[in-house]
Backbone as numpy.savetxt, mean C-alpha at the origin, in Angstrom:
# Nx Ny Nz CAx CAy CAz Cx Cy Cz
1.38 -15.19 29.67 -0.05 -16.28 28.80 -1.25 -15.04 28.72
-1.84 -15.77 27.46 -2.86 -15.09 27.16 -4.33 -15.55 27.13
-4.94 -14.75 28.71 -6.37 -15.20 28.94 -7.31 -15.03 28.62
-7.35 -14.40 27.29 -8.35 -14.28 26.65 -8.85 -12.72 27.49
-8.42 -11.53 27.65 -9.06 -10.52 28.49 -8.44 -9.74 27.35
-9.06 -8.49 27.33 -8.61 -6.86 26.38 -7.52 -6.49 27.55
-6.50 -6.15 27.24 -5.37 -5.47 28.02 -5.82 -3.82 28.41
-6.49 -3.39 27.09 -6.85 -1.91 27.35 -8.67 -1.65 26.26
-9.11 -1.26 26.92 -10.48 -0.69 26.19 -10.84 0.71 26.19
-10.77 0.66 25.03 -10.82 2.52 24.48 -11.69 2.88 24.95
-12.46 4.67 25.70 -13.00 4.78 26.48 -13.58 5.37 25.02
-14.91 5.73 25.71 -16.51 5.53 24.63 -16.02 7.56 23.49
-15.68 7.94 24.27 -14.30 8.76 22.89 -13.97 8.87 22.02
-12.81 7.65 23.10 -11.96 7.10 21.71 -12.94 6.43 20.68
-13.62 5.15 21.54 -14.93 4.65 20.04 -15.26 5.45 19.12
-15.84 6.75 19.66 -17.01 7.46 18.73 -16.35 7.98 17.45
-14.90 8.44 17.60 -13.84 8.71 16.74 -13.53 7.65 15.89
-13.20 6.50 16.59 -12.74 5.79 15.52 -12.96 5.25 14.17
-12.08 5.38 13.41 -12.63 4.94 11.70 -13.27 3.60 11.70
-13.47 2.77 12.71 -14.33 1.71 12.64 -15.33 1.52 12.66
-15.67 2.63 13.86 -16.70 3.25 14.28 -17.97 3.20 13.30
-16.99 4.72 12.54 -17.52 5.16 11.13 -18.01 4.31 10.27
-17.06 3.46 9.76 -17.13 2.62 8.95 -18.48 2.00 9.05
-18.66 0.76 10.23 -19.95 0.57 11.13 -21.11 1.13 10.98
-20.94 2.40 11.36 -22.14 3.50 11.28 -22.53 3.59 9.42
-21.70 3.59 8.96 -21.59 4.00 7.20 -23.01 2.23 6.71
-22.23 1.33 7.29 -22.66 0.11 7.09 -24.22 -0.12 7.71
-24.34 0.24 8.95 -25.44 0.07 9.35 -25.74 -1.02 10.26
-24.29 -1.14 10.84 -23.70 -2.57 11.65 -23.70 -1.75 13.12
-24.14 -2.75 13.71 -24.67 -2.12 15.02 -22.99 -2.14 16.34
-22.78 -3.60 16.39 -21.24 -3.66 16.99 -20.58 -4.33 16.42
-19.43 -4.55 16.73 -18.30 -5.12 16.25 -18.78 -6.64 15.69
-19.52 -7.42 17.04 -18.80 -9.02 16.65 -20.29 -9.44 15.13
-21.17 -8.35 15.17 -22.41 -7.97 13.89 -21.12 -8.11 12.53
-20.32 -6.95 12.66 -19.53 -6.97 11.72 -18.49 -8.26 11.60
-18.27 -8.62 12.22 -17.23 -9.65 12.26 -18.06 -11.28 11.79
-18.86 -11.02 12.55 -20.40 -12.68 11.87 -20.43 -12.12 10.39
-20.66 -11.16 9.93 -21.21 -10.87 8.66 -20.01 -10.92 7.68
-18.96 -10.29 7.94 -17.30 -10.54 7.45 -17.05 -12.03 7.50
-17.07 -12.63 8.12 -17.20 -13.83 7.99 -17.92 -15.08 6.86
-19.71 -14.11 7.39 -20.48 -15.09 5.98 -20.46 -14.86 4.93
-19.99 -13.33 4.59 -20.01 -12.71 3.30 -19.19 -11.75 3.22
-17.92 -12.35 2.50 -16.60 -11.50 2.31 -17.32 -10.71 0.57
-17.68 -11.24 0.41 -17.72 -10.21 -0.96 -18.43 -8.77 -0.75
-19.31 -9.13 0.08 -20.19 -8.24 0.61 -18.99 -7.10 1.40
-18.55 -8.17 2.90 -17.64 -6.87 3.57 -16.15 -6.14 2.66
-15.89 -6.45 1.72 -14.05 -6.20 0.92 -15.34 -5.56 -0.21
-16.02 -5.40 -0.20 -16.93 -4.46 -2.10 -17.22 -3.08 -0.96
-17.69 -2.82 0.78 -17.74 -2.26 1.56 -16.58 -1.21 2.12
-15.48 -2.35 2.02 -14.30 -1.51 3.08 -13.75 -0.70 1.44
-13.97 -1.01 0.59 -13.44 -0.76 -0.82 -13.85 0.54 -1.43
-15.37 0.87 -1.14 -16.06 1.72 -1.21 -16.02 3.05 -0.20
-16.04 2.03 1.37 -15.67 3.12 2.23 -14.25 3.81 2.02
-13.30 3.63 1.60 -11.88 4.33 1.51 -11.88 4.57 0.26
-13.03 4.67 -0.29 -12.68 5.28 -2.14 -11.34 4.77 -2.53
-11.49 3.07 -2.76 -10.06 2.65 -3.77 -10.60 3.15 -4.77
-9.32 3.61 -5.92 -9.95 3.50 -6.99 -9.20 2.48 -8.10
-9.58 2.11 -9.46 -9.44 1.03 -10.12 -9.61 2.06 -11.53
-8.41 1.75 -12.31 -8.51 1.95 -13.63 -9.45 1.46 -14.52
-9.54 0.38 -14.31 -10.43 -0.97 -14.63 -11.31 -1.25 -13.46
-12.45 -1.11 -13.27 -13.73 -1.68 -12.16 -13.22 -3.50 -12.31
-13.60 -3.88 -11.31 -13.60 -5.43 -11.11 -14.97 -5.77 -11.77
-15.08 -7.14 -12.58 -16.41 -7.70 -13.17 -16.27 -8.40 -11.61
-16.10 -8.74 -10.59 -16.65 -9.73 -9.27 -14.95 -9.37 -8.24
-15.59 -9.51 -7.41 -14.77 -9.32 -6.32 -14.30 -10.06 -5.52
-15.01 -11.30 -5.24 -14.41 -12.76 -5.23 -14.89 -13.85 -6.22
-13.82 -14.38 -6.60 -14.01 -15.65 -6.93 -13.03 -16.82 -6.68
-14.12 -17.84 -6.22 -13.55 -18.81 -5.41 -13.67 -20.60 -5.99
-13.96 -19.72 -7.60 -14.21 -21.28 -8.28 -13.42 -22.75 -8.34
-12.19 -21.43 -7.92 -11.07 -22.84 -8.39 -9.91 -23.40 -6.35
-11.76 -22.93 -5.83 -11.21 -22.95 -4.33 -10.54 -22.04 -4.09
-11.01 -22.04 -1.92 -11.42 -21.00 -1.59 -8.98 -20.50 -1.13
-8.88 -21.42 -1.18 -7.03 -21.40 -0.94 -6.79 -21.05 -2.60
-7.51 -20.35 -3.87 -7.12 -20.14 -4.82 -7.81 -18.79 -5.19
-8.11 -18.20 -3.85 -9.44 -16.97 -4.17 -8.53 -15.90 -5.39
-9.61 -15.26 -6.24 -8.95 -14.41 -6.86 -9.78 -13.46 -6.00
-9.21 -12.08 -6.02 -10.04 -10.64 -5.43 -9.98 -10.02 -6.95
-11.04 -8.89 -6.54 -11.44 -8.21 -8.00 -10.55 -8.49 -9.07
-11.57 -9.23 -10.34 -10.97 -10.17 -10.79 -11.69 -9.37 -11.82
-10.47 -8.65 -12.95 -10.25 -7.96 -13.87 -10.21 -6.54 -13.69
-10.12 -6.28 -12.67 -9.53 -5.09 -12.43 -8.33 -4.31 -12.71
-7.85 -3.76 -12.66 -6.69 -2.99 -13.32 -6.26 -1.72 -11.79
-4.89 -1.60 -11.20 -5.09 -0.39 -10.11 -4.01 -0.16 -9.79
-3.40 0.77 -9.71 -2.21 0.70 -9.13 -2.05 2.13 -7.79
-0.78 1.33 -6.74 -0.68 2.16 -5.48 -0.35 3.32 -5.82
0.15 3.95 -7.10 0.48 5.72 -6.70 -0.76 5.79 -6.96
-1.65 5.30 -7.70 -2.91 6.08 -8.01 -3.87 6.59 -6.83
-4.08 5.16 -5.82 -4.78 5.40 -4.61 -3.88 6.36 -3.37
-2.93 6.58 -3.55 -1.86 7.08 -2.56 -1.48 8.32 -2.53
-1.44 9.15 -4.50 -1.07 10.17 -5.02 -2.17 10.73 -6.16
-1.60 10.05 -6.63 -2.72 10.88 -8.18 -3.63 11.07 -7.52
-4.48 10.56 -6.93 -5.85 10.84 -6.42 -6.22 11.80 -5.63
-5.22 12.78 -5.55 -4.86 14.16 -4.89 -4.61 15.20 -5.33
-4.15 14.84 -6.78 -3.49 15.75 -7.79 -4.82 16.69 -8.33
-4.83 18.33 -7.94 -5.96 19.03 -7.80 -6.82 19.09 -6.39
-6.57 18.62 -5.50 -7.37 18.34 -4.40 -6.58 19.38 -3.49
-7.13 19.94 -2.21 -6.29 20.78 -1.00 -5.58 20.06 -0.33
-5.89 18.25 -0.85 -4.40 17.57 0.09 -3.15 17.76 -0.59
-3.29 18.24 -2.09 -1.96 18.43 -2.74 -1.47 19.07 -2.62
-1.69 20.56 -1.74 -0.35 21.58 -0.85 -0.34 21.23 0.58
-0.39 19.97 0.97 -0.38 19.54 2.68 0.89 18.50 2.54
0.92 18.38 3.89 1.81 17.55 3.83 1.77 15.78 3.63
2.48 15.24 3.07 2.46 13.89 2.39 3.63 12.96 3.58
4.65 13.63 3.46 6.05 12.47 4.17 6.62 13.17 4.98
6.63 13.22 6.04 7.50 13.63 7.57 8.78 12.96 7.62
10.15 12.76 7.53 11.04 11.80 8.04 11.96 13.27 8.75
12.34 12.08 9.89 13.73 12.01 10.73 14.82 11.37 10.75
16.11 12.41 10.76 16.83 11.46 10.43 17.78 10.72 12.05
18.13 9.85 11.71 18.89 9.89 13.32 19.62 10.72 14.23
20.22 11.31 13.20 20.88 12.78 13.66 20.17 14.03 14.23
18.95 13.47 13.88 18.14 14.98 13.81 17.24 15.67 12.94
18.01 15.46 11.53 17.33 16.43 10.60 15.99 15.57 10.39
15.32 16.67 9.90 14.18 16.44 9.30 13.87 17.12 8.01
13.10 15.82 7.38 12.41 16.76 5.91 10.54 16.63 5.96
10.26 17.31 5.15 9.17 17.10 4.98 8.67 17.24 3.60
8.12 16.57 2.85 7.34 16.39 1.52 5.81 17.11 1.22
5.63 17.57 0.47 3.93 17.75 0.20 4.03 16.90 -0.48
2.38 16.65 -0.90 1.61 15.69 -1.80 2.62 16.25 -3.01
2.66 17.69 -3.67 3.04 18.08 -4.80 4.60 17.61 -5.08
5.06 18.21 -3.67 6.71 18.24 -3.95 7.36 16.36 -4.44
6.33 15.66 -3.25 6.74 14.18 -3.51 6.24 13.33 -4.54
5.03 13.73 -5.04 5.54 13.27 -6.68 5.77 13.96 -7.64
6.55 14.42 -7.43 7.52 15.68 -8.30 9.00 14.54 -8.60
8.90 14.18 -7.82 10.48 13.07 -7.01 9.75 12.13 -7.55
8.99 11.60 -7.42 8.80 10.46 -7.73 8.36 9.96 -9.45
7.67 11.29 -9.95 7.63 11.21 -11.30 9.39 11.65 -12.02
10.04 11.97 -11.01 11.16 12.65 -11.81 12.14 11.09 -12.10
12.12 9.95 -10.64 12.68 9.03 -10.72 11.94 7.67 -11.72
10.46 7.75 -11.77 10.18 6.94 -12.73 10.14 7.58 -13.95
10.56 8.30 -14.53 11.02 8.58 -15.52 12.84 8.08 -15.68
13.50 8.27 -14.47 15.01 7.89 -14.75 14.88 6.25 -15.10
13.91 5.01 -14.36 14.25 4.42 -14.72 13.24 3.76 -15.76
12.11 4.28 -16.79 11.84 4.33 -17.77 13.41 4.52 -18.97
14.03 5.69 -18.19 15.08 5.92 -19.30 16.25 4.52 -19.19
15.86 4.02 -18.33 17.38 3.04 -18.36 16.36 1.77 -18.85
15.13 1.62 -19.55 14.09 0.30 -19.97 14.12 -0.73 -19.25
13.85 0.36 -17.89 12.84 -0.77 -16.61 11.20 -0.21 -17.08
10.46 -1.32 -17.14 9.04 -1.00 -17.80 8.06 -1.95 -16.46
7.01 -1.77 -16.95 5.50 -2.90 -16.14 6.21 -4.28 -16.27
6.20 -4.97 -14.95 6.41 -6.40 -14.59 8.04 -6.60 -14.28
8.85 -5.85 -14.69 10.67 -5.58 -13.86 10.72 -5.86 -12.82
11.87 -6.29 -12.71 11.76 -6.12 -11.01 12.98 -5.33 -10.49
12.62 -5.01 -9.95 13.58 -3.90 -9.08 13.65 -3.72 -7.66
15.07 -3.88 -7.69 15.78 -4.66 -5.53 15.58 -2.67 -5.09
15.15 -3.23 -4.30 15.07 -1.62 -3.32 16.30 -1.93 -2.15
17.64 -1.82 -2.44 18.86 -2.23 -0.65 18.74 -0.83 -0.70
17.75 -0.25 0.65 18.28 1.27 1.20 17.91 1.21 2.53
18.62 2.20 3.00 17.95 1.99 4.12 16.47 3.54 4.59
15.83 3.64 5.59 15.35 4.46 5.81 15.09 5.96 5.67
15.42 6.43 4.19 15.22 7.48 4.07 14.29 8.22 3.18
13.83 9.65 2.84 12.64 9.39 1.89 13.04 8.81 0.79
14.14 8.29 -0.10 14.76 8.13 -1.44 13.56 7.11 -1.10
13.82 6.04 -0.56 13.43 4.90 0.02 12.33 5.19 -0.93
10.96 5.81 -0.49 10.11 5.63 -1.15 9.87 6.29 -2.24
10.48 7.17 -2.34 10.43 7.91 -3.49 10.38 6.60 -4.87
11.89 5.60 -4.46 12.39 4.29 -5.52 11.00 3.43 -5.53
10.30 3.11 -4.26 9.35 2.53 -4.33 8.09 2.46 -4.82
7.90 4.36 -4.69 6.40 4.74 -5.44 6.78 4.86 -7.48
8.06 5.07 -7.32 8.57 5.29 -8.87 8.75 4.50 -9.32
9.07 2.93 -8.92 9.00 1.65 -9.54 7.44 1.36 -9.87
6.44 1.48 -7.79 5.07 0.91 -8.51 4.49 1.70 -10.06
4.34 3.23 -10.04 4.34 4.17 -10.98 4.16 3.32 -12.35
5.32 2.63 -12.70 5.68 2.56 -14.14 5.08 0.87 -14.12
4.98 0.28 -13.18 4.16 -1.15 -13.38 5.45 -2.31 -12.71
6.35 -1.67 -12.29 7.69 -2.56 -11.65 7.17 -3.25 -10.52
7.91 -4.48 -10.68 7.83 -5.14 -9.11 9.16 -4.98 -7.94
8.63 -4.43 -6.82 9.57 -3.89 -6.39 10.06 -5.35 -5.21
11.46 -5.35 -4.99 11.60 -6.26 -4.20 12.59 -5.87 -3.27
12.31 -5.80 -1.67 12.63 -5.30 -0.81 13.94 -5.89 -0.27
15.44 -5.77 -0.13 16.43 -6.10 0.02 16.73 -5.56 1.59
17.41 -6.43 2.65 18.13 -6.31 3.70 19.61 -6.50 4.28
19.98 -5.60 4.28 21.49 -5.47 4.72 21.70 -6.64 5.70
20.86 -7.35 6.28 21.35 -8.43 7.21 20.99 -9.38 6.23
20.95 -9.72 5.14 20.91 -10.88 4.34 22.80 -11.90 4.01
23.30 -10.21 3.32 24.68 -11.01 3.61 24.68 -11.11 1.84
25.77 -11.09 1.53 26.68 -11.75 -0.14 25.65 -12.00 -1.13
25.79 -13.48 -0.11 25.29 -14.56 -1.36 23.46 -14.82 -0.91
22.33 -14.27 -0.12 21.62 -14.63 -0.23 20.65 -13.53 -0.70
21.44 -12.55 -1.17 21.25 -11.32 -1.87 21.20 -11.60 -3.13
22.56 -12.01 -3.46 22.74 -12.58 -5.11 21.64 -13.68 -5.34
21.44 -14.58 -4.18 20.63 -15.82 -4.50 18.57 -15.04 -5.14
18.62 -14.08 -4.41 17.21 -13.39 -4.20 17.16 -12.42 -5.57
18.68 -11.26 -5.85 18.29 -11.43 -7.18 18.04 -12.01 -8.14
18.85 -12.90 -8.46 18.83 -13.97 -9.32 17.55 -14.93 -9.25
17.23 -14.98 -8.32 15.86 -16.21 -8.03 14.48 -15.09 -8.60
14.48 -13.53 -8.42 13.75 -12.93 -8.76 13.93 -12.03 -10.21
15.25 -12.33 -10.72 15.05 -12.18 -12.40 15.25 -10.80 -11.93
15.85 -9.79 -11.10 16.00 -8.43 -11.33 16.33 -7.76 -12.46
16.13 -6.24 -12.37 16.53 -5.90 -13.64 17.40 -4.70 -13.17
17.18 -4.35 -12.13 18.60 -3.25 -11.67 17.95 -3.20 -10.02
18.97 -2.69 -9.22 19.19 -2.20 -8.13 19.19 -1.07 -7.49
18.54 -0.43 -6.93 18.66 1.22 -6.54 19.19 0.77 -5.06
20.24 1.48 -4.70 20.85 1.73 -3.55 21.32 2.78 -3.07
21.76 3.20 -2.04 22.76 4.24 -2.16 24.33 4.39 -2.01
């Protein structure tokens, strides 16, 4: 039963180090209640502030952060902008000190560990993206990912995004018929699996 009480309230030392605290300080907002009220009243201000704070990058900047001219239920965000998941997670770190730092750490159920630096992970992503392009997969094509939680799953996901393809996550619990339905309905051009 929800009593409306918090189960845990962080101490001042935790709050002082929190990203939310730093974000509010950067905006000159005194407390969370004020941030919440203002974000609801001024969503354009809030989301523009978030994108600036996290240094979200665009290939083409947006002309307008929010367009509700067709109603709030049909809101359009970052109108006119183009971006890419890979730009913001990998490419932006190329040539920076982060490039040689750990990007991904994986531990298998058998206790094996694998680690990738940004540079190593990027090399795998680029290799797989080129393989997808070599198969004729490109922007707007749907790529099904039917894989367990292994590093190659993340490589396939990022590689698909890098070339502008659409990732379709698939789950082994679906069974044959639901998998076939999803692949057909989504017009998948390829399926990546182990």
